[in-house]
Amino acid sequence: MKHELIEKARGIRERAYVPYSNFPVGAALLTKSGKIYTGCNIENAAYPVSLCAERVAIFKAISDGETEFVEMAVAADTDRPVPPCGSCRQVMSEFFDADMTVHLTNLDSNTMSVTVDELLPFSFQKTDMEK
């Protein structure tokens, strides 16, 4: 499944709307039900309201009622496997199990597979707000 997710992530990046950064990113997320959700980054002139590919895929899945996830791939044209930004890492830690695998890749097929916990150790959790 890893290779299929990576190919889907690479493919969806072609749909990215990136007139400011010119940095298209694609993501593909496999749910426990077997469905794959894709996302690409979508920019806006007011930068803070832009969305990364990873969050687009996650939010699409959640809005469809999916709550259990198996693995994710993220792809971009970078020298090294593309790392998710801090905001995406926090969202992943909210919705993914700590041991879920995230495959990071570039267009040269350099791939690194890490867990959510490795991406964001000691993440802020809902339970941190409870006394």
PDB file of C-alpha atoms in Angstrom:
ATOM      1  CA  MET A   1       0.000   0.000   0.000  1.00  0.00           C
ATOM      2  CA  LYS A   2       2.949   2.332   0.683  1.00  0.00           C
ATOM      3  CA  HIS A   3       3.769   2.640  -3.028  1.00  0.00           C
ATOM      4  CA  GLU A   4       0.153   3.287  -4.021  1.00  0.00           C
ATOM      5  CA  LEU A   5      -0.139   6.041  -1.417  1.00  0.00           C
ATOM      6  CA  ILE A   6       3.111   7.622  -2.578  1.00  0.00           C
ATOM      7  CA  GLU A   7       1.966   7.587  -6.223  1.00  0.00           C
ATOM      8  CA  LYS A   8      -1.382   9.135  -5.307  1.00  0.00           C
ATOM      9  CA  ALA A   9       0.379  11.818  -3.248  1.00  0.00           C
ATOM     10  CA  ARG A  10       2.701  12.623  -6.149  1.00  0.00           C
ATOM     11  CA  GLY A  11      -0.226  12.744  -8.575  1.00  0.00           C
ATOM     12  CA  ILE A  12      -2.532  14.970  -6.537  1.00  0.00           C
ATOM     13  CA  ARG A  13       0.223  17.553  -6.063  1.00  0.00           C
ATOM     14  CA  GLU A  14      -0.427  18.499  -9.700  1.00  0.00           C
ATOM     15  CA  ARG A  15      -3.760  19.986  -8.556  1.00  0.00           C
ATOM     16  CA  ALA A  16      -2.167  22.224  -5.912  1.00  0.00           C
ATOM     17  CA  TYR A  17      -3.054  25.914  -6.021  1.00  0.00           C
ATOM     18  CA  VAL A  18       0.284  27.546  -5.238  1.00  0.00           C
ATOM     19  CA  PRO A  19       0.577  30.907  -7.040  1.00  0.00           C
ATOM     20  CA  TYR A  20       2.642  32.431  -4.210  1.00  0.00           C
ATOM     21  CA  SER A  21       5.089  29.746  -3.114  1.00  0.00           C
ATOM     22  CA  ASN A  22       5.150  27.671  -6.317  1.00  0.00           C
ATOM     23  CA  PHE A  23       5.657  24.701  -3.971  1.00  0.00           C
ATOM     24  CA  PRO A  24       3.044  22.013  -4.736  1.00  0.00           C
ATOM     25  CA  VAL A  25       2.594  19.282  -2.137  1.00  0.00           C
ATOM     26  CA  GLY A  26       0.378  16.211  -2.285  1.00  0.00           C
ATOM     27  CA  ALA A  27      -0.857  13.847   0.409  1.00  0.00           C
ATOM     28  CA  ALA A  28      -2.714  10.539   0.404  1.00  0.00           C
ATOM     29  CA  LEU A  29      -4.360   9.060   3.493  1.00  0.00           C
ATOM     30  CA  LEU A  30      -5.525   5.456   3.875  1.00  0.00           C
ATOM     31  CA  THR A  31      -8.453   4.859   6.211  1.00  0.00           C
ATOM     32  CA  LYS A  32      -9.231   1.640   8.049  1.00  0.00           C
ATOM     33  CA  SER A  33     -12.251   1.205   5.767  1.00  0.00           C
ATOM     34  CA  GLY A  34      -9.847   1.007   2.804  1.00  0.00           C
ATOM     35  CA  LYS A  35     -10.670   4.354   1.233  1.00  0.00           C
ATOM     36  CA  ILE A  36      -7.857   6.693   0.189  1.00  0.00           C
ATOM     37  CA  TYR A  37      -8.314  10.434   0.643  1.00  0.00           C
ATOM     38  CA  THR A  38      -6.028  12.822  -1.187  1.00  0.00           C
ATOM     39  CA  GLY A  39      -5.183  16.447  -0.633  1.00  0.00           C
ATOM     40  CA  CYS A  40      -3.035  19.155  -2.155  1.00  0.00           C
ATOM     41  CA  ASN A  41      -1.967  22.454  -0.696  1.00  0.00           C
ATOM     42  CA  ILE A  42      -4.227  25.408  -1.414  1.00  0.00           C
ATOM     43  CA  GLU A  43      -2.828  28.906  -0.917  1.00  0.00           C
ATOM     44  CA  ASN A  44      -4.505  32.236  -0.415  1.00  0.00           C
ATOM     45  CA  ALA A  45      -3.201  35.793  -0.625  1.00  0.00           C
ATOM     46  CA  ALA A  46      -3.921  35.987   3.108  1.00  0.00           C
ATOM     47  CA  TYR A  47      -1.318  33.316   3.922  1.00  0.00           C
ATOM     48  CA  PRO A  48      -2.663  32.183   7.315  1.00  0.00           C
ATOM     49  CA  VAL A  49      -5.868  30.895   5.708  1.00  0.00           C
ATOM     50  CA  SER A  50      -3.978  28.620   3.321  1.00  0.00           C
ATOM     51  CA  LEU A  51      -4.106  24.860   3.899  1.00  0.00           C
ATOM     52  CA  CYS A  52      -1.408  22.221   3.587  1.00  0.00           C
ATOM     53  CA  ALA A  53      -1.986  19.022   1.621  1.00  0.00           C
ATOM     54  CA  GLU A  54      -1.874  16.854   4.725  1.00  0.00           C
ATOM     55  CA  ARG A  55      -4.634  18.776   6.493  1.00  0.00           C
ATOM     56  CA  VAL A  56      -6.795  18.862   3.355  1.00  0.00           C
ATOM     57  CA  ALA A  57      -6.676  15.041   3.133  1.00  0.00           C
ATOM     58  CA  ILE A  58      -7.293  14.592   6.869  1.00  0.00           C
ATOM     59  CA  PHE A  59     -10.191  17.048   6.965  1.00  0.00           C
ATOM     60  CA  LYS A  60     -11.792  15.520   3.845  1.00  0.00           C
ATOM     61  CA  ALA A  61     -11.701  12.098   5.490  1.00  0.00           C
ATOM     62  CA  ILE A  62     -13.099  13.369   8.774  1.00  0.00           C
ATOM     63  CA  SER A  63     -15.858  15.318   7.021  1.00  0.00           C
ATOM     64  CA  ASP A  64     -16.858  12.026   5.353  1.00  0.00           C
ATOM     65  CA  GLY A  65     -17.128  10.361   8.750  1.00  0.00           C
ATOM     66  CA  GLU A  66     -13.804   8.500   8.710  1.00  0.00           C
ATOM     67  CA  THR A  67     -12.104   8.386  12.096  1.00  0.00           C
ATOM     68  CA  GLU A  68      -9.685   5.466  11.853  1.00  0.00           C
ATOM     69  CA  PHE A  69      -6.529   5.824   9.797  1.00  0.00           C
ATOM     70  CA  VAL A  70      -3.853   3.353   8.689  1.00  0.00           C
ATOM     71  CA  GLU A  71      -1.058   5.301   6.987  1.00  0.00           C
ATOM     72  CA  MET A  72      -0.300   8.464   5.029  1.00  0.00           C
ATOM     73  CA  ALA A  73       2.125   9.568   2.310  1.00  0.00           C
ATOM     74  CA  VAL A  74       3.305  13.131   1.624  1.00  0.00           C
ATOM     75  CA  ALA A  75       5.176  14.144  -1.547  1.00  0.00           C
ATOM     76  CA  ALA A  76       6.884  17.285  -2.837  1.00  0.00           C
ATOM     77  CA  ASP A  77       9.736  18.315  -5.132  1.00  0.00           C
ATOM     78  CA  THR A  78      12.409  18.638  -2.441  1.00  0.00           C
ATOM     79  CA  ASP A  79      16.005  17.474  -2.039  1.00  0.00           C
ATOM     80  CA  ARG A  80      15.099  15.293   0.936  1.00  0.00           C
ATOM     81  CA  PRO A  81      11.842  13.511   1.830  1.00  0.00           C
ATOM     82  CA  VAL A  82       9.428  16.375   2.526  1.00  0.00           C
ATOM     83  CA  PRO A  83       8.731  16.981   6.220  1.00  0.00           C
ATOM     84  CA  PRO A  84       5.264  18.141   7.338  1.00  0.00           C
ATOM     85  CA  CYS A  85       5.004  21.589   8.918  1.00  0.00           C
ATOM     86  CA  GLY A  86       4.342  21.973  12.634  1.00  0.00           C
ATOM     87  CA  SER A  87       0.629  22.638  12.169  1.00  0.00           C
ATOM     88  CA  CYS A  88       0.192  19.443  10.169  1.00  0.00           C
ATOM     89  CA  ARG A  89       2.147  17.478  12.753  1.00  0.00           C
ATOM     90  CA  GLN A  90      -0.173  18.736  15.484  1.00  0.00           C
ATOM     91  CA  VAL A  91      -3.273  17.809  13.474  1.00  0.00           C
ATOM     92  CA  MET A  92      -1.792  14.357  12.787  1.00  0.00           C
ATOM     93  CA  SER A  93      -1.185  13.861  16.505  1.00  0.00           C
ATOM     94  CA  GLU A  94      -4.835  14.702  17.191  1.00  0.00           C
ATOM     95  CA  PHE A  95      -6.360  12.295  14.670  1.00  0.00           C
ATOM     96  CA  PHE A  96      -3.756   9.545  14.152  1.00  0.00           C
ATOM     97  CA  ASP A  97      -2.434   6.924  16.557  1.00  0.00           C
ATOM     98  CA  ALA A  98       1.074   7.728  17.781  1.00  0.00           C
ATOM     99  CA  ASP A  99       2.474   4.627  16.064  1.00  0.00           C
ATOM    100  CA  MET A 100       0.811   5.253  12.671  1.00  0.00           C
ATOM    101  CA  THR A 101       3.265   5.387   9.770  1.00  0.00           C
ATOM    102  CA  VAL A 102       3.688   8.493   7.619  1.00  0.00           C
ATOM    103  CA  HIS A 103       5.748   8.081   4.433  1.00  0.00           C
ATOM    104  CA  LEU A 104       7.650  11.221   3.450  1.00  0.00           C
ATOM    105  CA  THR A 105       8.984  11.345  -0.113  1.00  0.00           C
ATOM    106  CA  ASN A 106      10.254  13.530  -2.906  1.00  0.00           C
ATOM    107  CA  LEU A 107      10.045  13.205  -6.688  1.00  0.00           C
ATOM    108  CA  ASP A 108      13.389  11.358  -6.803  1.00  0.00           C
ATOM    109  CA  SER A 109      11.858   8.474  -4.797  1.00  0.00           C
ATOM    110  CA  ASN A 110      13.837   9.267  -1.651  1.00  0.00           C
ATOM    111  CA  THR A 111      11.466   8.019   1.023  1.00  0.00           C
ATOM    112  CA  MET A 112      11.527   8.067   4.791  1.00  0.00           C
ATOM    113  CA  SER A 113       8.871   6.300   6.856  1.00  0.00           C
ATOM    114  CA  VAL A 114       8.283   7.605  10.375  1.00  0.00           C
ATOM    115  CA  THR A 115       5.629   7.356  13.055  1.00  0.00           C
ATOM    116  CA  VAL A 116       3.437  10.225  14.146  1.00  0.00           C
ATOM    117  CA  ASP A 117       5.191  10.161  17.513  1.00  0.00           C
ATOM    118  CA  GLU A 118       8.573  10.526  15.777  1.00  0.00           C
ATOM    119  CA  LEU A 119       7.229  13.523  13.846  1.00  0.00           C
ATOM    120  CA  LEU A 120       5.973  15.240  16.985  1.00  0.00           C
ATOM    121  CA  PRO A 121       7.197  13.771  20.256  1.00  0.00           C
ATOM    122  CA  PHE A 122       5.546  15.094  23.408  1.00  0.00           C
ATOM    123  CA  SER A 123       2.653  16.535  21.382  1.00  0.00           C
ATOM    124  CA  PHE A 124      -0.115  18.608  22.935  1.00  0.00           C
ATOM    125  CA  GLN A 125      -3.172  16.394  23.455  1.00  0.00           C
ATOM    126  CA  LYS A 126      -6.819  16.873  24.402  1.00  0.00           C
ATOM    127  CA  THR A 127      -6.079  15.229  27.749  1.00  0.00           C
ATOM    128  CA  ASP A 128      -3.647  18.079  28.506  1.00  0.00           C
ATOM    129  CA  MET A 129      -6.681  20.371  28.866  1.00  0.00           C
ATOM    130  CA  GLU A 130      -8.321  18.142  31.446  1.00  0.00           C
ATOM    131  CA  LYS A 131      -7.639  18.519  35.168  1.00  0.00           C
TER     132      LYS A 131
END
